Amino acid sequence: MAWRFALRIDPVAFDDPRESFADTLRVIDPLAPALPVGELSAQRGDGIFESLGVVDGHPQEVGPHLERLAHSAQLCELPTPNLAQWGAAIERVAAEAGEGESVIKLVLSRGVDGGASPTAWITLADAPDNARARAEGVRIVTLDRGYTLDVPGRAPWLLLGAKTLSYATNMAAIREAKRRGADDAVFVTSDGYVLEAPTASVVLRFGDRFVTPTPSAGILHGTTQLSLFAHLEQRGFATAYDTVTTAQLAQADAAWLLSSVRLAAPVAAVDGQPMAIDRAFTDELNAYLLSPRD
């Protein structure tokens, strides 16, 4: 990504009632050193983040992203973020975006090892060119996540529903998918249930019914998926959260990987088996996802 703008945030208490947070936001050089070597985000991946799509200067789904940031903070026992402050920071950064597609990234770290306060920053970058993935689709492989469907409920300390900075496993999964001749991966449980992609939600179509794996399985509740389901319901389609088997993934009439920046990428193949792509319908979905959404 081409980093274009960055702010350092001085976090305030979650219930700070001030009307302006301008004095807590400091512009920094996005290409210059900014963190001390003892920063736990770099040392241990001990922090959380959110990535927001920005279209023609409009940050998409700010509210849902901030709610998920607060949820991740709660799971990770980080200080509760002041959502009004983070909203002000997003507004400030989005003003620098201009036309086209960009991405805003929010980061909240536990801070310096032994320190008393968290570290927070926000960046703006050009979004990758996702035109090919949206038009031609992505080939995926299923990869065992290494646990059964009931583990998230039995082991909350694994933080499986939090969007943490610890993405080494996710990136390793994408590299493994590419070694197998695919573009991306979808994690499945050891007992055969679909979870999510390393950086995206999974949505399946069965006739006029759209299904995504239930978030109670320890996966992220996708903000783009939430918005898309609301749109589909308005168009008269049925939507559902359900347990989805690996077999059902391959049997679906169509499938998509959904994320805030790539948007809707149709699945072209699962483990080497081709899937049908409805390009016209996918174009309609992406036209909606590229429209201003709050």
PDB file of C-alpha atoms in Angstrom:
ATOM      1  CA  MET A   1       0.000   0.000   0.000  1.00  0.00           C
ATOM      2  CA  ALA A   2       1.034   3.606  -0.571  1.00  0.00           C
ATOM      3  CA  TRP A   3       0.722   5.276   2.836  1.00  0.00           C
ATOM      4  CA  ARG A   4      -0.510   8.852   2.424  1.00  0.00           C
ATOM      5  CA  PHE A   5      -1.459  10.270   5.819  1.00  0.00           C
ATOM      6  CA  ALA A   6      -1.295   9.361   9.511  1.00  0.00           C
ATOM      7  CA  LEU A   7      -2.421  10.613  12.906  1.00  0.00           C
ATOM      8  CA  ARG A   8      -1.169   9.723  16.359  1.00  0.00           C
ATOM      9  CA  ILE A   9      -4.061   9.620  18.839  1.00  0.00           C
ATOM     10  CA  ASP A  10      -3.715  10.471  22.532  1.00  0.00           C
ATOM     11  CA  PRO A  11      -6.470   8.192  23.934  1.00  0.00           C
ATOM     12  CA  VAL A  12      -8.886   9.754  26.397  1.00  0.00           C
ATOM     13  CA  ALA A  13     -11.292   8.024  28.781  1.00  0.00           C
ATOM     14  CA  PHE A  14     -14.231   6.319  27.086  1.00  0.00           C
ATOM     15  CA  ASP A  15     -16.679   8.702  28.805  1.00  0.00           C
ATOM     16  CA  ASP A  16     -14.734  11.942  28.269  1.00  0.00           C
ATOM     17  CA  PRO A  17     -17.507  14.461  27.418  1.00  0.00           C
ATOM     18  CA  ARG A  18     -15.440  17.059  25.549  1.00  0.00           C
ATOM     19  CA  GLU A  19     -16.901  18.371  22.299  1.00  0.00           C
ATOM     20  CA  SER A  20     -13.625  18.661  20.380  1.00  0.00           C
ATOM     21  CA  PHE A  21     -10.775  16.168  20.246  1.00  0.00           C
ATOM     22  CA  ALA A  22      -8.574  18.213  17.940  1.00  0.00           C
ATOM     23  CA  ASP A  23      -5.852  18.642  20.565  1.00  0.00           C
ATOM     24  CA  THR A  24      -5.599  14.843  20.995  1.00  0.00           C
ATOM     25  CA  LEU A  25      -4.831  14.205  17.311  1.00  0.00           C
ATOM     26  CA  ARG A  26      -1.321  14.803  15.985  1.00  0.00           C
ATOM     27  CA  VAL A  27      -0.346  14.540  12.323  1.00  0.00           C
ATOM     28  CA  ILE A  28       2.747  12.386  11.804  1.00  0.00           C
ATOM     29  CA  ASP A  29       4.786  11.396   8.777  1.00  0.00           C
ATOM     30  CA  PRO A  30       3.367   8.019   7.629  1.00  0.00           C
ATOM     31  CA  LEU A  31       6.785   6.995   6.288  1.00  0.00           C
ATOM     32  CA  ALA A  32       8.886   8.065   9.300  1.00  0.00           C
ATOM     33  CA  PRO A  33       9.683   6.074  12.478  1.00  0.00           C
ATOM     34  CA  ALA A  34       6.912   6.606  15.013  1.00  0.00           C
ATOM     35  CA  LEU A  35       6.959   3.820  17.634  1.00  0.00           C
ATOM     36  CA  PRO A  36       9.475   2.982  20.384  1.00  0.00           C
ATOM     37  CA  VAL A  37      11.181  -0.419  20.278  1.00  0.00           C
ATOM     38  CA  GLY A  38       9.320  -1.501  23.418  1.00  0.00           C
ATOM     39  CA  GLU A  39       5.931  -1.079  21.737  1.00  0.00           C
ATOM     40  CA  LEU A  40       3.888  -4.241  22.341  1.00  0.00           C
ATOM     41  CA  SER A  41       2.134  -4.046  18.988  1.00  0.00           C
ATOM     42  CA  ALA A  42       5.495  -4.810  17.377  1.00  0.00           C
ATOM     43  CA  GLN A  43       6.914  -6.998  20.137  1.00  0.00           C
ATOM     44  CA  ARG A  44       3.925  -9.300  20.604  1.00  0.00           C
ATOM     45  CA  GLY A  45       1.130  -8.248  18.277  1.00  0.00           C
ATOM     46  CA  ASP A  46      -0.686  -7.168  21.437  1.00  0.00           C
ATOM     47  CA  GLY A  47      -3.338  -4.873  20.088  1.00  0.00           C
ATOM     48  CA  ILE A  48      -6.391  -4.583  17.867  1.00  0.00           C
ATOM     49  CA  PHE A  49      -7.245  -2.931  14.570  1.00  0.00           C
ATOM     50  CA  GLU A  50      -9.958  -2.110  12.064  1.00  0.00           C
ATOM     51  CA  SER A  51      -9.734  -1.376   8.325  1.00  0.00           C
ATOM     52  CA  LEU A  52     -12.369   0.866   6.744  1.00  0.00           C
ATOM     53  CA  GLY A  53     -12.973   1.275   3.052  1.00  0.00           C
ATOM     54  CA  VAL A  54     -13.144   4.864   1.821  1.00  0.00           C
ATOM     55  CA  VAL A  55     -14.870   5.722  -1.454  1.00  0.00           C
ATOM     56  CA  ASP A  56     -14.468   9.238  -2.885  1.00  0.00           C
ATOM     57  CA  GLY A  57     -13.643  10.546   0.576  1.00  0.00           C
ATOM     58  CA  HIS A  58     -16.554   8.807   2.329  1.00  0.00           C
ATOM     59  CA  PRO A  59     -15.517   6.342   5.078  1.00  0.00           C
ATOM     60  CA  GLN A  60     -17.798   3.319   4.938  1.00  0.00           C
ATOM     61  CA  GLU A  61     -19.670   1.898   7.950  1.00  0.00           C
ATOM     62  CA  VAL A  62     -17.917   3.967  10.600  1.00  0.00           C
ATOM     63  CA  GLY A  63     -20.375   3.004  13.340  1.00  0.00           C
ATOM     64  CA  PRO A  64     -20.114  -0.786  12.891  1.00  0.00           C
ATOM     65  CA  HIS A  65     -16.324  -0.599  12.681  1.00  0.00           C
ATOM     66  CA  LEU A  66     -16.098   1.414  15.893  1.00  0.00           C
ATOM     67  CA  GLU A  67     -18.484  -0.958  17.651  1.00  0.00           C
ATOM     68  CA  ARG A  68     -16.286  -3.887  16.625  1.00  0.00           C
ATOM     69  CA  LEU A  69     -13.181  -2.007  17.801  1.00  0.00           C
ATOM     70  CA  ALA A  70     -14.808  -1.606  21.223  1.00  0.00           C
ATOM     71  CA  HIS A  71     -15.801  -5.280  21.244  1.00  0.00           C
ATOM     72  CA  SER A  72     -12.251  -6.362  20.431  1.00  0.00           C
ATOM     73  CA  ALA A  73     -10.923  -4.059  23.160  1.00  0.00           C
ATOM     74  CA  GLN A  74     -13.250  -5.698  25.675  1.00  0.00           C
ATOM     75  CA  LEU A  75     -12.178  -9.213  24.672  1.00  0.00           C
ATOM     76  CA  CYS A  76      -8.493  -8.246  24.872  1.00  0.00           C
ATOM     77  CA  GLU A  77      -8.924  -6.319  28.163  1.00  0.00           C
ATOM     78  CA  LEU A  78      -7.709  -3.091  26.599  1.00  0.00           C
ATOM     79  CA  PRO A  79      -9.003   0.301  27.769  1.00  0.00           C
ATOM     80  CA  THR A  80     -12.426   1.023  26.323  1.00  0.00           C
ATOM     81  CA  PRO A  81     -11.914   3.389  23.370  1.00  0.00           C
ATOM     82  CA  ASN A  82     -13.699   6.712  23.291  1.00  0.00           C
ATOM     83  CA  LEU A  83     -15.716   6.206  20.114  1.00  0.00           C
ATOM     84  CA  ALA A  84     -16.387   9.927  19.666  1.00  0.00           C
ATOM     85  CA  GLN A  85     -12.627  10.549  19.655  1.00  0.00           C
ATOM     86  CA  TRP A  86     -12.013   7.772  17.151  1.00  0.00           C
ATOM     87  CA  GLY A  87     -14.873   9.072  15.021  1.00  0.00           C
ATOM     88  CA  ALA A  88     -13.274  12.520  14.992  1.00  0.00           C
ATOM     89  CA  ALA A  89      -9.966  10.959  13.964  1.00  0.00           C
ATOM     90  CA  ILE A  90     -11.627   9.082  11.094  1.00  0.00           C
ATOM     91  CA  GLU A  91     -13.306  12.264   9.912  1.00  0.00           C
ATOM     92  CA  ARG A  92      -9.978  14.114   9.976  1.00  0.00           C
ATOM     93  CA  VAL A  93      -8.177  11.411   8.002  1.00  0.00           C
ATOM     94  CA  ALA A  94     -10.995  10.891   5.498  1.00  0.00           C
ATOM     95  CA  ALA A  95     -10.747  14.586   4.592  1.00  0.00           C
ATOM     96  CA  GLU A  96      -7.353  13.750   3.042  1.00  0.00           C
ATOM     97  CA  ALA A  97      -8.641  10.840   0.938  1.00  0.00           C
ATOM     98  CA  GLY A  98      -9.882  12.494  -2.243  1.00  0.00           C
ATOM     99  CA  GLU A  99     -11.441  10.573  -5.127  1.00  0.00           C
ATOM    100  CA  GLY A 100     -11.218   6.842  -5.686  1.00  0.00           C
ATOM    101  CA  GLU A 101     -10.844   3.998  -3.206  1.00  0.00           C
ATOM    102  CA  SER A 102      -8.699   4.272  -0.100  1.00  0.00           C
ATOM    103  CA  VAL A 103      -8.349   2.427   3.182  1.00  0.00           C
ATOM    104  CA  ILE A 104      -8.241   3.807   6.717  1.00  0.00           C
ATOM    105  CA  LYS A 105      -6.656   1.641   9.387  1.00  0.00           C
ATOM    106  CA  LEU A 106      -7.280   2.106  13.110  1.00  0.00           C
ATOM    107  CA  VAL A 107      -4.801   0.604  15.569  1.00  0.00           C
ATOM    108  CA  LEU A 108      -5.060   0.405  19.357  1.00  0.00           C
ATOM    109  CA  SER A 109      -2.077  -1.214  21.085  1.00  0.00           C
ATOM    110  CA  ARG A 110      -1.432  -2.054  24.718  1.00  0.00           C
ATOM    111  CA  GLY A 111       1.465   0.382  24.465  1.00  0.00           C
ATOM    112  CA  VAL A 112       5.058   0.208  25.623  1.00  0.00           C
ATOM    113  CA  ASP A 113       6.017  -2.785  27.753  1.00  0.00           C
ATOM    114  CA  GLY A 114       5.682  -1.632  31.349  1.00  0.00           C
ATOM    115  CA  GLY A 115       3.992   1.626  30.347  1.00  0.00           C
ATOM    116  CA  ALA A 116       0.811   3.051  31.790  1.00  0.00           C
ATOM    117  CA  SER A 117      -1.195   3.938  28.684  1.00  0.00           C
ATOM    118  CA  PRO A 118      -2.139   2.443  25.318  1.00  0.00           C
ATOM    119  CA  THR A 119      -0.817   3.592  21.965  1.00  0.00           C
ATOM    120  CA  ALA A 120      -3.202   4.558  19.187  1.00  0.00           C
ATOM    121  CA  TRP A 121      -2.855   5.696  15.617  1.00  0.00           C
ATOM    122  CA  ILE A 122      -4.755   5.868  12.351  1.00  0.00           C
ATOM    123  CA  THR A 123      -3.474   5.776   8.770  1.00  0.00           C
ATOM    124  CA  LEU A 124      -4.704   6.440   5.248  1.00  0.00           C
ATOM    125  CA  ALA A 125      -3.452   4.502   2.236  1.00  0.00           C
ATOM    126  CA  ASP A 126      -4.418   3.858  -1.362  1.00  0.00           C
ATOM    127  CA  ALA A 127      -6.578   0.741  -1.642  1.00  0.00           C
ATOM    128  CA  PRO A 128      -5.226  -2.149  -3.698  1.00  0.00           C
ATOM    129  CA  ASP A 129      -6.676  -2.613  -7.172  1.00  0.00           C
ATOM    130  CA  ASN A 130      -9.398  -5.216  -6.628  1.00  0.00           C
ATOM    131  CA  ALA A 131     -11.045  -4.969 -10.032  1.00  0.00           C
ATOM    132  CA  ARG A 132      -9.867  -8.401 -11.189  1.00  0.00           C
ATOM    133  CA  ALA A 133     -10.981 -10.210  -8.022  1.00  0.00           C
ATOM    134  CA  ARG A 134     -14.414  -8.587  -8.208  1.00  0.00           C
ATOM    135  CA  ALA A 135     -14.864  -9.432 -11.892  1.00  0.00           C
ATOM    136  CA  GLU A 136     -13.146 -12.809 -12.315  1.00  0.00           C
ATOM    137  CA  GLY A 137     -13.427 -14.149  -8.782  1.00  0.00           C
ATOM    138  CA  VAL A 138     -10.971 -15.891  -6.497  1.00  0.00           C
ATOM    139  CA  ARG A 139      -9.954 -19.525  -6.273  1.00  0.00           C
ATOM    140  CA  ILE A 140      -9.925 -20.761  -2.695  1.00  0.00           C
ATOM    141  CA  VAL A 141      -8.670 -23.767  -0.770  1.00  0.00           C
ATOM    142  CA  THR A 142     -10.041 -24.942   2.550  1.00  0.00           C
ATOM    143  CA  LEU A 143      -7.503 -25.095   5.381  1.00  0.00           C
ATOM    144  CA  ASP A 144      -7.953 -26.722   8.802  1.00  0.00           C
ATOM    145  CA  ARG A 145      -7.928 -24.017  11.510  1.00  0.00           C
ATOM    146  CA  GLY A 146      -6.830 -26.610  14.053  1.00  0.00           C
ATOM    147  CA  TYR A 147      -9.800 -26.622  16.425  1.00  0.00           C
ATOM    148  CA  THR A 148     -13.361 -27.939  16.586  1.00  0.00           C
ATOM    149  CA  LEU A 149     -16.498 -25.811  16.380  1.00  0.00           C
ATOM    150  CA  ASP A 150     -17.044 -25.750  20.159  1.00  0.00           C
ATOM    151  CA  VAL A 151     -13.571 -24.458  21.085  1.00  0.00           C
ATOM    152  CA  PRO A 152     -14.368 -20.697  21.057  1.00  0.00           C
ATOM    153  CA  GLY A 153     -16.979 -21.205  23.776  1.00  0.00           C
ATOM    154  CA  ARG A 154     -14.668 -23.373  25.871  1.00  0.00           C
ATOM    155  CA  ALA A 155     -11.501 -21.286  25.475  1.00  0.00           C
ATOM    156  CA  PRO A 156     -12.301 -17.545  25.361  1.00  0.00           C
ATOM    157  CA  TRP A 157      -8.641 -16.727  26.082  1.00  0.00           C
ATOM    158  CA  LEU A 158      -7.866 -17.669  22.476  1.00  0.00           C
ATOM    159  CA  LEU A 159      -9.542 -14.361  21.492  1.00  0.00           C
ATOM    160  CA  LEU A 160     -11.058 -15.984  18.408  1.00  0.00           C
ATOM    161  CA  GLY A 161     -13.734 -13.299  18.022  1.00  0.00           C
ATOM    162  CA  ALA A 162     -11.360 -10.331  18.348  1.00  0.00           C
ATOM    163  CA  LYS A 163      -9.675  -8.490  15.466  1.00  0.00           C
ATOM    164  CA  THR A 164      -6.169  -8.556  16.883  1.00  0.00           C
ATOM    165  CA  LEU A 165      -2.852  -7.521  15.353  1.00  0.00           C
ATOM    166  CA  SER A 166      -1.654 -11.143  15.576  1.00  0.00           C
ATOM    167  CA  TYR A 167      -2.181 -11.972  11.895  1.00  0.00           C
ATOM    168  CA  ALA A 168       0.837 -14.214  11.279  1.00  0.00           C
ATOM    169  CA  THR A 169      -1.390 -17.299  10.962  1.00  0.00           C
ATOM    170  CA  ASN A 170      -3.731 -15.507   8.552  1.00  0.00           C
ATOM    171  CA  MET A 171      -0.855 -14.441   6.309  1.00  0.00           C
ATOM    172  CA  ALA A 172       0.645 -17.936   6.434  1.00  0.00           C
ATOM    173  CA  ALA A 173      -2.705 -19.341   5.281  1.00  0.00           C
ATOM    174  CA  ILE A 174      -2.761 -17.048   2.247  1.00  0.00           C
ATOM    175  CA  ARG A 175       0.795 -18.069   1.350  1.00  0.00           C
ATOM    176  CA  GLU A 176      -0.198 -21.734   1.652  1.00  0.00           C
ATOM    177  CA  ALA A 177      -3.205 -21.131  -0.594  1.00  0.00           C
ATOM    178  CA  LYS A 178      -0.962 -19.623  -3.242  1.00  0.00           C
ATOM    179  CA  ARG A 179       1.457 -22.542  -2.972  1.00  0.00           C
ATOM    180  CA  ARG A 180      -1.536 -24.746  -3.813  1.00  0.00           C
ATOM    181  CA  GLY A 181      -2.346 -22.694  -6.895  1.00  0.00           C
ATOM    182  CA  ALA A 182      -5.221 -20.713  -5.356  1.00  0.00           C
ATOM    183  CA  ASP A 183      -5.740 -17.034  -4.561  1.00  0.00           C
ATOM    184  CA  ASP A 184      -7.056 -17.251  -1.008  1.00  0.00           C
ATOM    185  CA  ALA A 185      -8.058 -19.646   1.748  1.00  0.00           C
ATOM    186  CA  VAL A 186     -11.114 -20.384   3.839  1.00  0.00           C
ATOM    187  CA  PHE A 187     -10.572 -21.719   7.339  1.00  0.00           C
ATOM    188  CA  VAL A 188     -12.608 -24.747   8.407  1.00  0.00           C
ATOM    189  CA  THR A 189     -12.819 -26.457  11.768  1.00  0.00           C
ATOM    190  CA  SER A 190     -11.295 -29.860  12.379  1.00  0.00           C
ATOM    191  CA  ASP A 191     -14.815 -31.302  12.527  1.00  0.00           C
ATOM    192  CA  GLY A 192     -15.748 -29.923   9.099  1.00  0.00           C
ATOM    193  CA  TYR A 193     -17.436 -26.524   9.509  1.00  0.00           C
ATOM    194  CA  VAL A 194     -16.730 -23.348   7.550  1.00  0.00           C
ATOM    195  CA  LEU A 195     -15.378 -20.365   9.474  1.00  0.00           C
ATOM    196  CA  GLU A 196     -14.000 -17.412   7.487  1.00  0.00           C
ATOM    197  CA  ALA A 197     -11.228 -16.392   5.127  1.00  0.00           C
ATOM    198  CA  PRO A 198      -8.017 -14.924   6.599  1.00  0.00           C
ATOM    199  CA  THR A 199      -9.176 -11.391   5.772  1.00  0.00           C
ATOM    200  CA  ALA A 200     -12.809 -11.794   4.740  1.00  0.00           C
ATOM    201  CA  SER A 201     -16.226 -13.156   5.612  1.00  0.00           C
ATOM    202  CA  VAL A 202     -17.835 -15.997   3.645  1.00  0.00           C
ATOM    203  CA  VAL A 203     -21.340 -15.678   2.172  1.00  0.00           C
ATOM    204  CA  LEU A 204     -23.099 -18.527   0.358  1.00  0.00           C
ATOM    205  CA  ARG A 205     -26.166 -18.477  -1.872  1.00  0.00           C
ATOM    206  CA  PHE A 206     -28.689 -21.303  -1.958  1.00  0.00           C
ATOM    207  CA  GLY A 207     -31.464 -20.263  -4.307  1.00  0.00           C
ATOM    208  CA  ASP A 208     -32.870 -17.015  -2.893  1.00  0.00           C
ATOM    209  CA  ARG A 209     -31.354 -17.607   0.560  1.00  0.00           C
ATOM    210  CA  PHE A 210     -28.007 -16.161   1.622  1.00  0.00           C
ATOM    211  CA  VAL A 211     -26.084 -17.728   4.514  1.00  0.00           C
ATOM    212  CA  THR A 212     -22.946 -16.831   6.466  1.00  0.00           C
ATOM    213  CA  PRO A 213     -21.320 -18.883   9.247  1.00  0.00           C
ATOM    214  CA  THR A 214     -22.599 -17.878  12.663  1.00  0.00           C
ATOM    215  CA  PRO A 215     -20.266 -15.484  14.548  1.00  0.00           C
ATOM    216  CA  SER A 216     -20.645 -17.593  17.710  1.00  0.00           C
ATOM    217  CA  ALA A 217     -18.100 -19.955  16.131  1.00  0.00           C
ATOM    218  CA  GLY A 218     -15.357 -17.517  17.125  1.00  0.00           C
ATOM    219  CA  ILE A 219     -15.112 -15.604  13.871  1.00  0.00           C
ATOM    220  CA  LEU A 220     -15.302 -11.889  13.213  1.00  0.00           C
ATOM    221  CA  HIS A 221     -18.743 -10.492  12.562  1.00  0.00           C
ATOM    222  CA  GLY A 222     -18.084  -8.819   9.208  1.00  0.00           C
ATOM    223  CA  THR A 223     -19.187  -5.207   8.864  1.00  0.00           C
ATOM    224  CA  THR A 224     -19.510  -5.558   5.077  1.00  0.00           C
ATOM    225  CA  GLN A 225     -21.505  -8.752   5.513  1.00  0.00           C
ATOM    226  CA  LEU A 226     -23.890  -6.986   7.900  1.00  0.00           C
ATOM    227  CA  SER A 227     -24.445  -4.175   5.415  1.00  0.00           C
ATOM    228  CA  LEU A 228     -24.898  -6.578   2.519  1.00  0.00           C
ATOM    229  CA  PHE A 229     -27.440  -8.683   4.407  1.00  0.00           C
ATOM    230  CA  ALA A 230     -29.494  -5.570   5.161  1.00  0.00           C
ATOM    231  CA  HIS A 231     -29.398  -4.679   1.466  1.00  0.00           C
ATOM    232  CA  LEU A 232     -30.392  -8.201   0.395  1.00  0.00           C
ATOM    233  CA  GLU A 233     -33.289  -8.256   2.846  1.00  0.00           C
ATOM    234  CA  GLN A 234     -34.568  -4.974   1.398  1.00  0.00           C
ATOM    235  CA  ARG A 235     -34.525  -6.649  -2.008  1.00  0.00           C
ATOM    236  CA  GLY A 236     -36.663  -9.511  -0.694  1.00  0.00           C
ATOM    237  CA  PHE A 237     -34.007 -12.195  -0.213  1.00  0.00           C
ATOM    238  CA  ALA A 238     -33.799 -14.353   2.907  1.00  0.00           C
ATOM    239  CA  THR A 239     -30.609 -14.171   4.990  1.00  0.00           C
ATOM    240  CA  ALA A 240     -29.393 -16.387   7.818  1.00  0.00           C
ATOM    241  CA  TYR A 241     -26.541 -17.118  10.212  1.00  0.00           C
ATOM    242  CA  ASP A 242     -25.965 -20.827  10.434  1.00  0.00           C
ATOM    243  CA  THR A 243     -23.403 -23.569  10.819  1.00  0.00           C
ATOM    244  CA  VAL A 244     -22.099 -24.387   7.348  1.00  0.00           C
ATOM    245  CA  THR A 245     -20.349 -27.637   6.535  1.00  0.00           C
ATOM    246  CA  THR A 246     -17.398 -27.888   4.185  1.00  0.00           C
ATOM    247  CA  ALA A 247     -19.598 -29.963   1.857  1.00  0.00           C
ATOM    248  CA  GLN A 248     -22.194 -27.172   1.731  1.00  0.00           C
ATOM    249  CA  LEU A 249     -19.507 -24.691   0.701  1.00  0.00           C
ATOM    250  CA  ALA A 250     -18.831 -26.673  -2.464  1.00  0.00           C
ATOM    251  CA  GLN A 251     -22.564 -27.293  -3.073  1.00  0.00           C
ATOM    252  CA  ALA A 252     -23.677 -23.647  -2.896  1.00  0.00           C
ATOM    253  CA  ASP A 253     -25.170 -22.001  -5.973  1.00  0.00           C
ATOM    254  CA  ALA A 254     -22.637 -19.200  -5.519  1.00  0.00           C
ATOM    255  CA  ALA A 255     -20.248 -17.887  -2.892  1.00  0.00           C
ATOM    256  CA  TRP A 256     -18.382 -14.675  -2.130  1.00  0.00           C
ATOM    257  CA  LEU A 257     -15.564 -13.461   0.093  1.00  0.00           C
ATOM    258  CA  LEU A 258     -16.578 -10.119   1.602  1.00  0.00           C
ATOM    259  CA  SER A 259     -14.313  -7.498   3.141  1.00  0.00           C
ATOM    260  CA  SER A 260     -14.283  -3.752   3.657  1.00  0.00           C
ATOM    261  CA  VAL A 261     -11.683  -3.072   0.970  1.00  0.00           C
ATOM    262  CA  ARG A 262     -11.952  -5.927  -1.555  1.00  0.00           C
ATOM    263  CA  LEU A 263     -15.770  -5.849  -1.211  1.00  0.00           C
ATOM    264  CA  ALA A 264     -17.541  -8.797  -2.895  1.00  0.00           C
ATOM    265  CA  ALA A 265     -15.171 -11.219  -4.613  1.00  0.00           C
ATOM    266  CA  PRO A 266     -17.016 -14.210  -6.099  1.00  0.00           C
ATOM    267  CA  VAL A 267     -15.556 -17.642  -5.435  1.00  0.00           C
ATOM    268  CA  ALA A 268     -14.474 -19.208  -8.734  1.00  0.00           C
ATOM    269  CA  ALA A 269     -13.271 -22.560  -7.373  1.00  0.00           C
ATOM    270  CA  VAL A 270     -13.134 -24.499  -4.095  1.00  0.00           C
ATOM    271  CA  ASP A 271     -10.259 -26.949  -3.675  1.00  0.00           C
ATOM    272  CA  GLY A 272      -9.876 -27.131  -7.443  1.00  0.00           C
ATOM    273  CA  GLN A 273     -13.584 -27.632  -8.191  1.00  0.00           C
ATOM    274  CA  PRO A 274     -15.061 -24.779 -10.309  1.00  0.00           C
ATOM    275  CA  MET A 275     -18.003 -22.746  -9.005  1.00  0.00           C
ATOM    276  CA  ALA A 276     -20.406 -20.727 -11.098  1.00  0.00           C
ATOM    277  CA  ILE A 277     -19.994 -16.949 -10.986  1.00  0.00           C
ATOM    278  CA  ASP A 278     -23.003 -14.694 -11.495  1.00  0.00           C
ATOM    279  CA  ARG A 279     -21.122 -11.662 -12.755  1.00  0.00           C
ATOM    280  CA  ALA A 280     -24.168  -9.476 -13.272  1.00  0.00           C
ATOM    281  CA  PHE A 281     -25.398 -10.091  -9.733  1.00  0.00           C
ATOM    282  CA  THR A 282     -21.897  -9.608  -8.312  1.00  0.00           C
ATOM    283  CA  ASP A 283     -21.639  -6.290 -10.165  1.00  0.00           C
ATOM    284  CA  GLU A 284     -24.912  -5.248  -8.528  1.00  0.00           C
ATOM    285  CA  LEU A 285     -23.580  -6.180  -5.101  1.00  0.00           C
ATOM    286  CA  ASN A 286     -20.382  -4.223  -5.622  1.00  0.00           C
ATOM    287  CA  ALA A 287     -22.281  -1.216  -6.966  1.00  0.00           C
ATOM    288  CA  TYR A 288     -24.155  -1.172  -3.663  1.00  0.00           C
ATOM    289  CA  LEU A 289     -20.991  -1.710  -1.620  1.00  0.00           C
ATOM    290  CA  LEU A 290     -19.284   1.175  -3.426  1.00  0.00           C
ATOM    291  CA  SER A 291     -22.173   3.523  -2.651  1.00  0.00           C
ATOM    292  CA  PRO A 292     -21.951   5.734   0.484  1.00  0.00           C
ATOM    293  CA  ARG A 293     -22.868   3.581   3.498  1.00  0.00           C
ATOM    294  CA  ASP A 294     -22.987   4.711   7.127  1.00  0.00           C
TER     295      ASP A 294
END
